[in-house]
Coordinates of N, CA and C and ligand atoms in Angstrom, one line a residue:
M1 N 23.1 9.7 -1.1 CA 22.0 9.1 -1.9 C 20.7 9.8 -1.5
N2 N 20.0 10.3 -2.5 CA 18.7 10.9 -2.2 C 17.6 9.9 -2.2
S3 N 16.4 10.3 -1.8 CA 15.3 9.4 -1.5 C 14.9 8.6 -2.8
D4 N 15.0 9.3 -3.9 CA 14.7 8.7 -5.2 C 15.7 7.5 -5.5
E5 N 17.0 7.8 -5.2 CA 18.0 6.7 -5.4 C 17.8 5.5 -4.5
M6 N 17.4 5.9 -3.3 CA 17.1 4.8 -2.3 C 15.9 3.9 -2.8
K7 N 14.9 4.6 -3.3 CA 13.7 3.8 -3.8 C 14.2 2.9 -4.9
E8 N 15.1 3.4 -5.8 CA 15.6 2.6 -6.9 C 16.3 1.4 -6.4
K9 N 17.2 1.6 -5.4 CA 18.0 0.5 -4.8 C 17.1 -0.6 -4.2
A10 N 16.0 -0.1 -3.5 CA 15.1 -1.1 -2.9 C 14.4 -1.9 -4.0
A11 N 14.0 -1.2 -5.0 CA 13.3 -1.9 -6.2 C 14.2 -2.9 -6.8
Q12 N 15.5 -2.5 -7.0 CA 16.4 -3.4 -7.6 C 16.6 -4.7 -6.8
K13 N 16.7 -4.5 -5.5 CA 16.8 -5.7 -4.6 C 15.6 -6.6 -4.7
A14 N 14.4 -6.0 -4.8 CA 13.2 -6.8 -4.9 C 13.2 -7.7 -6.1
M15 N 14.0 -7.3 -7.1 CA 14.0 -8.2 -8.4 C 14.6 -9.5 -8.0
D16 N 15.4 -9.6 -6.9 CA 15.9 -10.9 -6.5 C 14.8 -12.0 -6.2
Y17 N 13.6 -11.4 -5.9 CA 12.5 -12.3 -5.5 C 11.7 -12.8 -6.7
V18 N 12.0 -12.2 -7.8 CA 11.2 -12.5 -9.0 C 11.8 -13.6 -9.8
L19 N 11.0 -14.6 -10.0 CA 11.5 -15.8 -10.8 C 10.7 -16.0 -12.1
D20 N 11.3 -16.6 -13.1 CA 10.7 -16.8 -14.3 C 9.4 -17.6 -14.1
G21 N 8.4 -17.2 -14.8 CA 7.1 -17.9 -14.7 C 6.2 -17.5 -13.6
M22 N 6.6 -16.5 -12.8 CA 5.8 -16.1 -11.7 C 4.6 -15.2 -12.1
K23 N 3.6 -15.3 -11.2 CA 2.4 -14.4 -11.3 C 2.6 -13.3 -10.2
L24 N 2.7 -12.1 -10.7 CA 3.1 -11.0 -9.8 C 2.0 -10.0 -9.6
G25 N 2.0 -9.4 -8.4 CA 1.2 -8.2 -8.1 C 2.1 -7.0 -8.2
L26 N 1.6 -6.0 -8.9 CA 2.4 -4.8 -9.0 C 1.8 -3.7 -8.2
G27 N 2.5 -3.1 -7.3 CA 2.0 -2.1 -6.4 C 1.9 -0.7 -7.1
T28 N 1.5 0.3 -6.2 CA 1.2 1.6 -6.7 C 2.1 2.6 -5.9
G29 N 2.5 3.7 -6.6 CA 3.3 4.8 -5.9 C 4.6 4.9 -6.6
S30 N 5.4 5.9 -6.1 CA 6.6 6.2 -6.8 C 7.7 5.1 -6.6
T31 N 7.7 4.4 -5.5 CA 8.6 3.3 -5.3 C 8.2 2.1 -6.1
A32 N 7.0 1.8 -6.0 CA 6.5 0.6 -6.8 C 6.7 0.9 -8.3
A33 N 6.6 2.1 -8.7 CA 6.8 2.4 -10.2 C 8.2 2.1 -10.6
K34 N 9.1 2.2 -9.7 CA 10.5 1.9 -10.1 C 10.6 0.4 -10.3
F35 N 9.9 -0.4 -9.4 CA 9.9 -1.8 -9.6 C 9.3 -2.2 -10.9
V36 N 8.2 -1.6 -11.2 CA 7.5 -1.9 -12.5 C 8.4 -1.6 -13.7
D37 N 9.1 -0.5 -13.6 CA 10.1 -0.2 -14.7 C 11.1 -1.3 -14.8
L38 N 11.6 -1.9 -13.7 CA 12.6 -2.9 -13.7 C 12.0 -4.2 -14.3
V39 N 10.7 -4.5 -13.9 CA 10.0 -5.7 -14.5 C 9.9 -5.5 -16.0
G40 N 9.5 -4.3 -16.4 CA 9.4 -4.0 -17.8 C 10.7 -4.3 -18.6
A41 N 11.8 -3.9 -18.0 CA 13.1 -4.1 -18.6 C 13.4 -5.6 -18.7
A42 N 13.1 -6.3 -17.6 CA 13.4 -7.7 -17.5 C 12.5 -8.5 -18.6
V43 N 11.3 -8.0 -18.7 CA 10.4 -8.7 -19.7 C 11.0 -8.4 -21.1
A44 N 11.4 -7.2 -21.3 CA 12.1 -6.9 -22.7 C 13.3 -7.8 -22.9
D45 N 13.9 -8.3 -21.8 CA 15.1 -9.1 -21.9 C 14.7 -10.6 -21.9
G46 N 13.4 -10.9 -21.8 CA 13.0 -12.3 -22.0 C 12.4 -12.9 -20.7
L47 N 12.3 -12.2 -19.6 CA 11.6 -12.7 -18.4 C 10.1 -13.0 -18.7
S48 N 9.6 -14.2 -18.3 CA 8.2 -14.5 -18.5 C 7.5 -14.4 -17.2
V49 N 6.6 -13.4 -17.1 CA 5.8 -13.2 -15.9 C 4.4 -12.7 -16.4
I50 N 3.4 -12.9 -15.5 CA 2.1 -12.3 -15.8 C 1.7 -11.5 -14.5
C51 N 1.2 -10.3 -14.7 CA 1.1 -9.4 -13.6 C -0.4 -8.8 -13.4
V52 N -0.7 -8.6 -12.1 CA -1.9 -7.9 -11.8 C -1.6 -6.6 -11.2
P53 N -2.0 -5.5 -11.8 CA -1.7 -4.1 -11.3 C -2.7 -3.8 -10.2
T54 N -2.2 -2.9 -9.2 CA -3.1 -2.5 -8.1 C -3.8 -1.2 -8.3
S55 N -3.6 -0.6 -9.5 CA -4.3 0.6 -9.8 C -4.4 0.9 -11.3
V56 N -5.2 1.8 -11.7 CA -5.3 2.2 -13.1 C -3.9 2.8 -13.5
A57 N -3.3 3.6 -12.6 CA -2.0 4.2 -13.0 C -0.9 3.1 -13.2
T58 N -0.9 2.1 -12.4 CA 0.1 1.0 -12.5 C -0.2 0.2 -13.8
R59 N -1.5 0.0 -14.0 CA -1.9 -0.8 -15.2 C -1.4 0.0 -16.5
D60 N -1.6 1.3 -16.5 CA -1.2 2.1 -17.7 C 0.3 2.0 -17.8
Q61 N 1.1 2.1 -16.7 CA 2.5 2.1 -16.8 C 3.0 0.7 -17.3
A62 N 2.4 -0.3 -16.7 CA 2.8 -1.7 -17.1 C 2.5 -2.0 -18.5
A63 N 1.3 -1.5 -19.0 CA 0.9 -1.8 -20.4 C 1.9 -1.1 -21.3
A64 N 2.3 0.1 -21.0 CA 3.2 0.9 -21.8 C 4.5 0.2 -21.9
L65 N 4.9 -0.6 -20.9 CA 6.1 -1.4 -20.9 C 6.0 -2.8 -21.5
N66 N 4.8 -3.0 -22.0 CA 4.5 -4.4 -22.6 C 4.6 -5.5 -21.6
I67 N 4.3 -5.2 -20.4 CA 4.3 -6.3 -19.3 C 3.0 -7.1 -19.5
P68 N 3.1 -8.4 -19.6 CA 1.8 -9.1 -19.8 C 0.9 -9.0 -18.5
L69 N -0.3 -8.6 -18.7 CA -1.2 -8.3 -17.6 C -2.4 -9.3 -17.6
T70 N -2.9 -9.5 -16.3 CA -4.1 -10.3 -16.1 C -4.9 -9.6 -15.0
T71 N -6.0 -10.3 -14.7 CA -6.8 -9.8 -13.6 C -6.9 -10.9 -12.5
L72 N -7.4 -10.5 -11.3 CA -7.6 -11.5 -10.3 C -8.7 -12.4 -10.6
D73 N -9.6 -12.0 -11.5 CA -10.7 -12.9 -11.9 C -10.1 -14.0 -12.8
E74 N -9.2 -13.7 -13.6 CA -8.5 -14.7 -14.5 C -7.5 -15.5 -13.7
T75 N -6.8 -14.8 -12.8 CA -5.6 -15.4 -12.1 C -5.7 -15.0 -10.6
P76 N -6.6 -15.8 -9.8 CA -6.9 -15.3 -8.5 C -5.8 -15.5 -7.4
H77 N -4.8 -16.3 -7.8 CA -3.7 -16.6 -6.8 C -2.4 -16.2 -7.4
L78 N -1.7 -15.3 -6.7 CA -0.4 -14.8 -7.2 C 0.8 -15.4 -6.4
D79 N 2.0 -15.3 -7.0 CA 3.1 -15.8 -6.2 C 3.7 -14.7 -5.3
L80 N 3.7 -13.5 -5.9 CA 4.5 -12.4 -5.2 C 3.9 -11.1 -5.5
T81 N 3.7 -10.2 -4.5 CA 3.4 -8.8 -4.7 C 4.5 -7.9 -4.2
V82 N 4.9 -7.0 -5.0 CA 5.9 -6.0 -4.5 C 5.2 -4.6 -4.5
D83 N 5.3 -3.9 -3.4 CA 4.6 -2.7 -3.3 C 5.4 -1.8 -2.3
G84 N 5.1 -0.5 -2.3 CA 5.7 0.5 -1.4 C 4.8 0.6 -0.2
A85 N 5.1 1.6 0.7 CA 4.3 1.8 1.9 C 4.6 3.3 2.3
D86 N 3.6 3.8 3.0 CA 3.7 5.2 3.6 C 4.5 5.1 4.9
E87 N 4.3 4.1 5.7 CA 5.0 3.8 6.9 C 5.1 2.3 7.1
L88 N 6.1 1.9 7.8 CA 6.2 0.5 8.3 C 6.9 0.5 9.6
D89 N 6.6 -0.5 10.5 CA 7.3 -0.7 11.7 C 8.1 -2.0 11.7
E90 N 8.8 -2.3 12.8 CA 9.7 -3.4 12.8 C 8.9 -4.8 12.7
Q91 N 7.6 -4.7 13.1 CA 6.8 -5.9 12.9 C 6.2 -6.1 11.5
L92 N 6.6 -5.2 10.6 CA 6.1 -5.2 9.2 C 4.6 -4.9 9.2
R93 N 4.2 -4.1 10.1 CA 2.8 -3.5 10.0 C 3.0 -2.3 9.2
L94 N 2.0 -2.1 8.2 CA 2.2 -1.0 7.3 C 1.0 0.0 7.4
V95 N 1.3 1.3 7.0 CA 0.2 2.2 6.6 C 0.4 2.4 5.1
K96 N -0.7 2.2 4.4 CA -0.7 2.3 2.9 C -1.9 3.1 2.5
G97 N -1.9 3.6 1.3 CA -3.0 4.4 0.7 C -2.8 5.8 0.5
G98 N -1.5 6.2 0.7 CA -1.2 7.6 0.4 C -1.5 8.0 -1.1
G99 N -1.4 7.0 -1.9 CA -1.8 7.2 -3.3 C -3.3 6.9 -3.6
G100 N -4.0 6.4 -2.6 CA -5.4 6.1 -2.7 C -5.7 4.8 -3.2
A101 N -4.7 3.9 -3.3 CA -5.0 2.6 -4.0 C -5.1 1.5 -3.0
L102 N -5.3 1.8 -1.7 CA -5.2 0.8 -0.6 C -6.1 -0.4 -0.8
L103 N -7.3 -0.2 -1.3 CA -8.2 -1.4 -1.4 C -7.7 -2.4 -2.4
R104 N -7.4 -2.0 -3.6 CA -6.8 -2.9 -4.6 C -5.5 -3.5 -4.1
E105 N -4.7 -2.6 -3.5 CA -3.4 -3.1 -3.0 C -3.6 -4.2 -1.9
K106 N -4.6 -4.0 -1.1 CA -4.8 -5.1 0.0 C -5.3 -6.3 -0.6
I107 N -6.2 -6.2 -1.6 CA -6.8 -7.4 -2.2 C -5.7 -8.2 -3.0
V108 N -4.8 -7.4 -3.7 CA -3.8 -8.1 -4.5 C -2.7 -8.7 -3.5
A109 N -2.3 -8.0 -2.5 CA -1.3 -8.5 -1.6 C -1.8 -9.8 -0.9
T110 N -3.1 -9.8 -0.4 CA -3.6 -10.9 0.3 C -3.9 -12.1 -0.6
S111 N -3.9 -11.9 -1.9 CA -4.0 -12.9 -2.9 C -2.7 -13.5 -3.3
S112 N -1.6 -13.1 -2.6 CA -0.3 -13.5 -3.0 C 0.4 -14.3 -1.9
D113 N 1.2 -15.3 -2.3 CA 1.9 -16.1 -1.4 C 2.8 -15.2 -0.5
K114 N 3.4 -14.2 -1.1 CA 4.4 -13.4 -0.5 C 4.2 -11.9 -0.8
M115 N 4.3 -11.0 0.2 CA 4.3 -9.6 -0.1 C 5.7 -9.0 0.3
V116 N 6.4 -8.4 -0.6 CA 7.6 -7.7 -0.3 C 7.4 -6.2 -0.4
V117 N 7.7 -5.5 0.7 CA 7.6 -4.1 0.7 C 8.9 -3.4 0.4
I118 N 8.9 -2.4 -0.4 CA 10.1 -1.7 -0.8 C 10.0 -0.2 -0.4
A119 N 11.0 0.3 0.3 CA 10.9 1.7 0.8 C 12.3 2.3 1.1
D120 N 12.3 3.6 1.1 CA 13.5 4.3 1.7 C 13.3 4.3 3.2
D121 N 14.5 4.6 3.9 CA 14.4 4.4 5.3 C 13.6 5.5 6.1
S122 N 13.2 6.5 5.4 CA 12.3 7.5 6.0 C 10.9 6.9 6.4
K123 N 10.6 5.8 5.8 CA 9.3 5.2 6.0 C 9.2 4.3 7.3
L124 N 10.4 3.9 7.7 CA 10.5 3.0 8.9 C 10.3 3.8 10.2
V125 N 9.3 3.5 11.0 CA 8.9 4.2 12.2 C 8.8 3.3 13.4
E126 N 8.9 3.9 14.6 CA 8.7 3.1 15.8 C 7.2 2.8 16.0
T127 N 6.4 3.9 15.9 CA 5.0 3.8 16.0 C 4.3 4.3 14.8
L128 N 3.4 3.6 14.3 CA 2.6 4.1 13.1 C 1.7 5.2 13.5
G129 N 1.4 6.0 12.5 CA 0.4 7.1 12.7 C 0.8 8.5 12.4
A130 N 2.1 8.8 12.3 CA 2.5 10.1 11.9 C 2.0 10.5 10.5
F131 N 2.0 9.4 9.6 CA 1.4 9.6 8.3 C -0.1 9.4 8.5
P132 N -0.9 10.3 8.0 CA -2.3 10.2 8.2 C -2.9 8.9 7.6
L133 N -3.6 8.1 8.4 CA -4.1 6.8 7.9 C -5.2 6.9 6.9
P134 N -5.1 6.5 5.7 CA -6.1 6.6 4.7 C -7.2 5.4 4.9
I135 N -8.5 5.9 4.8 CA -9.6 4.9 4.9 C -10.4 5.1 3.6
E136 N -10.7 4.0 2.9 CA -11.6 4.1 1.8 C -13.1 4.0 2.2
V137 N -13.9 4.9 1.9 CA -15.3 4.9 2.4 C -16.3 5.1 1.2
V138 N -17.4 4.5 1.2 CA -18.4 4.7 0.2 C -18.9 6.2 0.3
Q139 N -19.4 6.7 -0.9 CA -19.8 8.1 -0.9 C -21.1 8.3 -0.1
F140 N -22.0 7.4 -0.1 CA -23.2 7.5 0.6 C -23.0 7.6 2.1
G141 N -23.6 8.6 2.7 CA -23.5 8.8 4.2 C -22.2 9.1 4.7
L142 N -21.4 9.9 4.0 CA -20.0 10.2 4.4 C -19.9 10.8 5.8
K143 N -20.8 11.7 6.1 CA -20.7 12.4 7.4 C -21.0 11.4 8.5
S144 N -21.9 10.5 8.3 CA -22.3 9.5 9.3 C -21.1 8.6 9.5
S145 N -20.5 8.2 8.4 CA -19.3 7.3 8.5 C -18.2 8.0 9.3
L146 N -18.0 9.3 9.0 CA -16.9 10.0 9.7 C -17.2 10.1 11.2
M147 N -18.5 10.3 11.6 CA -18.8 10.4 13.0 C -18.6 9.1 13.7
M148 N -19.0 8.0 13.0 CA -18.9 6.7 13.6 C -17.4 6.3 13.7
M149 N -16.6 6.7 12.7 CA -15.2 6.4 12.7 C -14.5 7.1 13.9
N150 N -14.9 8.4 14.1 CA -14.4 9.1 15.3 C -14.7 8.4 16.6
A151 N -15.9 8.0 16.7 CA -16.3 7.3 18.0 C -15.6 6.0 18.1
M152 N -15.5 5.2 17.1 CA -14.8 3.9 17.2 C -13.3 4.1 17.5
A153 N -12.7 5.1 16.8 CA -11.3 5.3 17.0 C -11.0 5.7 18.5
S154 N -11.9 6.5 19.1 CA -11.6 7.0 20.4 C -11.7 5.8 21.4
R155 N -12.5 4.8 21.1 CA -12.6 3.6 21.9 C -11.3 2.9 22.1
V156 N -10.5 3.0 21.0 CA -9.2 2.3 21.0 C -8.0 3.3 21.2
G157 N -8.4 4.4 21.7 CA -7.3 5.4 22.2 C -6.7 6.3 21.1
C158 N -7.5 6.4 19.9 CA -7.0 7.3 18.8 C -7.9 8.5 18.7
S159 N -7.3 9.6 18.5 CA -8.1 10.8 18.3 C -7.3 11.8 17.4
G160 N -8.1 12.6 16.7 CA -7.4 13.6 15.8 C -8.4 13.9 14.7
D161 N -7.9 14.8 13.8 CA -8.8 15.2 12.7 C -8.9 14.0 11.7
I162 N -10.1 13.8 11.2 CA -10.3 12.9 10.1 C -10.8 13.8 8.9
K163 N -9.9 13.8 7.9 CA -10.1 14.8 6.8 C -10.5 14.1 5.5
H164 N -11.5 14.7 4.8 CA -12.0 14.2 3.5 C -10.9 14.6 2.5
R165 N -10.3 13.6 1.8 CA -9.2 13.9 0.9 C -9.8 14.7 -0.4
M166 N -9.1 15.8 -0.6 CA -9.5 16.6 -1.8 C -8.4 16.7 -2.8
L167 N -8.7 17.0 -4.0 CA -7.8 17.3 -5.1 C -7.4 18.8 -5.0
E168 N -6.4 19.2 -5.7 CA -6.0 20.6 -5.7 C -7.1 21.5 -6.2
D169 N -8.0 21.0 -7.1 CA -9.0 21.9 -7.6 C -10.2 22.0 -6.7
G170 N -10.1 21.3 -5.5 CA -11.2 21.5 -4.5 C -12.2 20.4 -4.6
T171 N -12.1 19.5 -5.6 CA -13.1 18.4 -5.7 C -12.6 17.2 -5.0
P172 N -13.5 16.3 -4.5 CA -13.1 15.1 -3.8 C -12.2 14.2 -4.6
F173 N -11.2 13.6 -4.0 CA -10.4 12.5 -4.6 C -11.3 11.3 -4.7
I174 N -11.4 10.7 -5.8 CA -12.2 9.5 -6.0 C -11.3 8.4 -6.4
T175 N -11.4 7.3 -5.6 CA -10.5 6.1 -5.9 C -10.9 5.4 -7.2
D176 N -10.1 4.5 -7.6 CA -10.3 3.7 -8.8 C -11.6 2.9 -8.7
N177 N -12.1 2.8 -7.4 CA -13.3 2.0 -7.2 C -14.5 2.9 -7.0
G178 N -14.4 4.2 -7.2 CA -15.5 5.2 -7.1 C -15.8 5.6 -5.7
N179 N -14.9 5.4 -4.8 CA -15.1 5.8 -3.4 C -14.3 7.0 -3.0
F180 N -14.6 7.5 -1.7 CA -13.9 8.6 -1.2 C -12.8 8.1 -0.3
I181 N -11.8 9.0 0.1 CA -10.8 8.6 1.1 C -10.9 9.6 2.2
L182 N -10.9 9.1 3.4 CA -10.8 9.9 4.6 C -9.4 9.6 5.2
D183 N -8.7 10.7 5.5 CA -7.3 10.6 6.1 C -7.4 10.9 7.6
C184 N -6.9 9.9 8.4 CA -7.0 10.1 9.9 C -5.7 10.6 10.4
H185 N -5.7 11.8 10.9 CA -4.5 12.4 11.5 C -4.5 12.1 13.0
F186 N -4.1 11.0 13.3 CA -4.0 10.5 14.7 C -2.7 10.7 15.4
G187 N -1.6 10.9 14.6 CA -0.3 11.1 15.2 C 0.4 9.8 15.6
R188 N -0.3 9.1 16.5 CA 0.2 7.8 17.0 C -0.9 6.8 16.9
I189 N -0.6 5.6 16.4 CA -1.6 4.5 16.5 C -0.9 3.4 17.3
E190 N -1.3 3.4 18.6 CA -0.6 2.5 19.6 C -1.0 1.0 19.3
K191 N -2.3 0.9 19.0 CA -2.9 -0.5 18.8 C -3.5 -0.6 17.4
P192 N -2.6 -0.9 16.4 CA -3.2 -0.9 15.0 C -4.2 -2.0 14.8
E193 N -4.0 -3.2 15.5 CA -5.0 -4.3 15.3 C -6.4 -3.8 15.8
A194 N -6.4 -3.2 17.0 CA -7.6 -2.8 17.6 C -8.3 -1.7 16.7
L195 N -7.5 -0.8 16.2 CA -8.1 0.3 15.3 C -8.6 -0.3 14.0
S196 N -7.9 -1.2 13.5 CA -8.4 -1.9 12.2 C -9.7 -2.6 12.5
G197 N -9.8 -3.3 13.6 CA -11.0 -4.0 14.0 C -12.2 -3.0 14.2
A198 N -11.8 -1.9 14.9 CA -12.9 -0.9 15.2 C -13.4 -0.3 13.9
F199 N -12.6 0.1 12.9 CA -13.1 0.6 11.7 C -13.9 -0.4 10.9
A200 N -13.5 -1.6 11.0 CA -14.3 -2.7 10.3 C -15.7 -2.7 10.7
Q201 N -16.0 -2.2 11.8 CA -17.4 -2.2 12.3 C -18.3 -1.0 11.8
V202 N -17.6 -0.1 11.0 CA -18.4 1.0 10.5 C -18.8 0.6 9.1
P203 N -20.2 0.5 8.8 CA -20.6 0.0 7.6 C -20.2 0.7 6.3
G204 N -20.0 2.1 6.4 CA -19.5 2.8 5.2 C -18.1 2.6 4.9
V205 N -17.3 2.0 5.8 CA -15.9 1.8 5.6 C -15.7 0.6 4.7
V206 N -15.0 0.9 3.5 CA -14.8 -0.3 2.6 C -13.5 -1.0 3.1
E207 N -12.5 -0.2 3.4 CA -11.2 -0.8 3.8 C -10.3 0.2 4.5
N208 N -9.4 -0.2 5.4 CA -8.5 0.8 5.9 C -7.1 0.5 5.5
G209 N -6.2 1.5 5.6 CA -4.9 1.4 5.1 C -3.9 0.7 6.0
L210 N -4.4 0.1 7.1 CA -3.4 -0.7 7.9 C -3.3 -2.1 7.3
F211 N -2.1 -2.4 7.0 CA -1.8 -3.8 6.4 C -1.1 -4.5 7.6
L212 N -1.9 -5.4 8.2 CA -1.4 -6.1 9.4 C -1.3 -7.6 9.1
A213 N -0.1 -8.2 9.4 CA 0.1 -9.6 9.1 C 0.0 -9.9 7.6
I214 N 0.3 -9.0 6.8 CA 0.2 -9.2 5.3 C 1.7 -9.2 4.7
A215 N 2.5 -8.2 5.1 CA 3.8 -8.2 4.5 C 4.7 -9.3 5.1
D216 N 5.5 -9.9 4.3 CA 6.5 -10.9 4.7 C 7.9 -10.4 4.8
V217 N 8.3 -9.5 3.9 CA 9.6 -9.0 3.8 C 9.6 -7.5 3.6
A218 N 10.5 -6.8 4.2 CA 10.6 -5.3 3.8 C 12.1 -5.1 3.4
I219 N 12.2 -4.5 2.3 CA 13.5 -4.1 1.8 C 13.6 -2.6 1.9
I220 N 14.5 -2.2 2.8 CA 14.6 -0.7 3.2 C 16.0 -0.2 2.8
A221 N 16.0 0.8 1.9 CA 17.2 1.4 1.5 C 17.6 2.7 2.2
G222 N 18.8 2.8 2.7 CA 19.3 4.0 3.4 C 20.7 4.3 3.0
E223 N 21.2 5.3 3.6 CA 22.6 5.8 3.3 C 23.6 4.6 3.4
E224 N 23.4 3.8 4.4 CA 24.3 2.7 4.7 C 24.1 1.4 3.8
G225 N 23.1 1.5 3.0 CA 22.8 0.3 2.1 C 21.4 -0.2 2.4
I226 N 21.3 -1.5 2.1 CA 20.0 -2.1 2.1 C 19.8 -2.9 3.4
T227 N 18.7 -2.8 4.1 CA 18.4 -3.6 5.2 C 17.1 -4.5 4.8
T228 N 17.2 -5.8 5.1 CA 16.0 -6.6 4.8 C 15.4 -7.1 6.1
L229 N 14.2 -6.7 6.3 CA 13.5 -7.2 7.5 C 12.6 -8.3 7.1
E230 N 12.6 -9.4 7.9 CA 11.8 -10.6 7.5 C 11.1 -11.0 8.8
L231 N 9.8 -11.3 8.7 CA 9.1 -11.8 9.9 C 9.6 -13.2 10.3
G232 N 9.9 -13.3 11.6 CA 10.4 -14.6 12.1 C 11.9 -14.8 11.9
A233 N 12.6 -13.9 11.2 CA 14.0 -14.1 10.9 C 14.8 -13.6 12.1
Ligands
5RP301 C1 -0.5 3.9 -2.7 C2 0.4 3.4 -1.6 C3 1.9 3.6 -1.8 O1 2.5 2.4 -1.7 C4 2.4 4.5 -0.8 O2 1.6 5.7 -0.8 C5 3.9 4.8 -1.0 O3 4.1 5.6 -2.1 P1 5.5 6.1 -2.5 O4 6.3 5.0 -2.9 O5 5.2 7.1 -3.6 O6 6.1 6.9 -1.3 O7 0.0 2.9 -0.6 O8 -1.9 3.8 -2.3

């Protein structure tokens, strides 16, 4: 089974958590897109759900599938969010934001009773940090924010390059919220809670890609089938 097929299997399993009448958060990325396709097919078959997308890309995908959409302003409390991750550990701590949607993803996930993460098994790691941690920062004072982030990170034992995310044409990546992304190449994040708290003290930081105590369930697809990790199980 290749990684694409594993993502599909994880997305299919996540459909077990979807019940008629639910208010759903729809994640962003290639794995979440497979779940959105499945929700679209279920809606075409008569499933009644209303959904909040976590990015413009997911909104466009869902709209094309005729999935009923709402906003958190209209529907501030959701039943379930299903989303992918760039990395996760056994404690269901996540690194997210590879696609740059971490802020909306975190707002939507924390507005939901339950967050289910779907991933292929390459995403499951012992220690977070091999995948560069994305941080959403305001455009104003970028260099100052970067310097402060470096200083705060080193206080909690993290160091490495912090790189301004660029598009292939050399222009800065801009999030759906009009901000920049800084990717932290730390290699290992031994204390994710401490790092998240440290970054929260930098005024230019809007949000970081560490999702801590947010995910409830992880559905991980591998060669041997599906593994479901659940907190407290
Ligand atoms: C986007 C995300 C995605 O969930 C994450 O990047 C995983 O994406 P993919 O399923 O394509 O590997 O956080 O901001």
